[in-house]
Amino acid sequence: MNPNDARIESRYPDLAGRTAIVTGASKGIGAGIAGFLARQGMRLVLTARSEDRGKSVAEEVHKAGADCLWVTADLSTPEGARKAFDAAVARFARIDVLVNNAADQASAPFLDLDEEQYHRSMEANVRIVYGISYLVARHMAAGGGGSIVHISSVGGLRGHQAQCGYDASKGAIDAFTRSMAVDLAASGIRVNAVAPGATINRPLTEERRDKTAEKGRYIPLGRMGTPEEVASAVAFLASDAARYITGQILYVDGGLTCQLTPPGIRV
């Protein structure tokens, strides 16, 4: 079986019956996380800006047997964050897990990173995480605890070309993860992040399959990752199996960030 097509069947029984909000759930990694958590028996609130695609994901999750609510919202605004939070509480009363996957990946090389682009790619991404986290963390603290998982990126640790604003936002989210973990530990809330490397986010055409294979040559494990593999790490961190883990960044990158040079190249 092609590892890119394999479904991971990890089970975390303690997640069954709990409620999770997954942001940016209309495609790619967010949709993969939604499907994976649904198979754990979780109740789900899925949210993103793209209503048509998001409702389609929610419908598939619902068909798979999960109790699922879709909320169309722009989480970079206080109104959007409040809308998603209020809908989750109204439907399920309690929120146990928050997965902050939503992000704006648009960026630019630094010499082209004007103020408008900077605000969009850096500040908006941090605001997306802050707004919903602030509401949910206060709710969790009042209810005895919970787990928050941010989706970061290898770009928070290593620089991408032409991605200054995006990488800066992910570095800020990594720092945010650690500081939140320290502040919220006494309230029984664990805060961690998953940092994916190169990940296949769309169905593979023949052309894209060739490009994916080429990119995989530069990764120690020899291939790009999948949304399922990111989702598996999220489920682990959200579960009681990780009950003594907080403030950590878990890299799901096939070894990309641990290498000095790509495989097969000696310096």
GROMACS .gro file of N, CA and C in nm, residues 8 17 34 57 59 66 122 139 141 149 177 179 199 201-202 226 233 261 263:
model
   57
    8ILE      N    1  -0.478   0.587   0.892
    8ILE     CA    2  -0.425   0.555   1.024
    8ILE      C    3  -0.543   0.525   1.116
   17GLY      N    4  -1.710   1.089   2.278
   17GLY     CA    5  -1.811   1.165   2.350
   17GLY      C    6  -1.770   1.306   2.387
   34ALA      N    7  -1.063   1.670   1.107
   34ALA     CA    8  -1.205   1.649   1.135
   34ALA      C    9  -1.242   1.502   1.118
   57VAL      N   10  -1.746   1.902   0.381
   57VAL     CA   11  -1.668   1.825   0.478
   57VAL      C   12  -1.755   1.781   0.595
   59GLU      N   13  -2.071   1.738   0.603
   59GLU     CA   14  -2.167   1.636   0.560
   59GLU      C   15  -2.102   1.498   0.556
   66ALA      N   16  -2.066   1.088   1.295
   66ALA     CA   17  -2.030   1.184   1.399
   66ALA      C   18  -2.137   1.292   1.413
  122MET      N   19   0.090   3.790   0.874
  122MET     CA   20   0.148   3.771   1.007
  122MET      C   21   0.046   3.798   1.116
  139HIS      N   22  -1.366   2.931   2.899
  139HIS     CA   23  -1.470   2.829   2.913
  139HIS      C   24  -1.413   2.702   2.975
  141ALA      N   25  -1.140   2.670   3.157
  141ALA     CA   26  -1.097   2.696   3.295
  141ALA      C   27  -1.215   2.686   3.391
  149VAL      N   28  -0.475   2.253   2.087
  149VAL     CA   29  -0.367   2.215   1.996
  149VAL      C   30  -0.363   2.315   1.880
  177THR      N   31   0.221   2.921   2.217
  177THR     CA   32   0.194   2.787   2.272
  177THR      C   33   0.261   2.770   2.407
  179SER      N   34   0.382   3.002   2.618
  179SER     CA   35   0.333   3.095   2.720
  179SER      C   36   0.193   3.059   2.767
  199THR      N   37   0.326   1.865   0.323
  199THR     CA   38   0.209   1.778   0.339
  199THR      C   39   0.124   1.782   0.213
  201ASN      N   40  -0.200   1.811   0.042
  201ASN     CA   41  -0.327   1.869   0.085
  201ASN      C   42  -0.438   1.857  -0.018
  202ARG      N   43  -0.408   1.804  -0.137
  202ARG     CA   44  -0.509   1.791  -0.241
  202ARG      C   45  -0.496   1.656  -0.309
  226THR      N   46   0.092   1.330   0.504
  226THR     CA   47  -0.050   1.335   0.470
  226THR      C   48  -0.127   1.402   0.584
  233ALA      N   49  -0.124   1.296   1.516
  233ALA     CA   50  -0.049   1.366   1.620
  233ALA      C   51  -0.140   1.457   1.702
  261THR      N   52   2.164   1.892   0.558
  261THR     CA   53   2.154   1.897   0.413
  261THR      C   54   2.057   1.788   0.366
  263PRO      N   55   1.893   1.457   0.186
  263PRO     CA   56   1.948   1.322   0.169
  263PRO      C   57   2.029   1.309   0.040
   0.00000   0.00000   0.00000
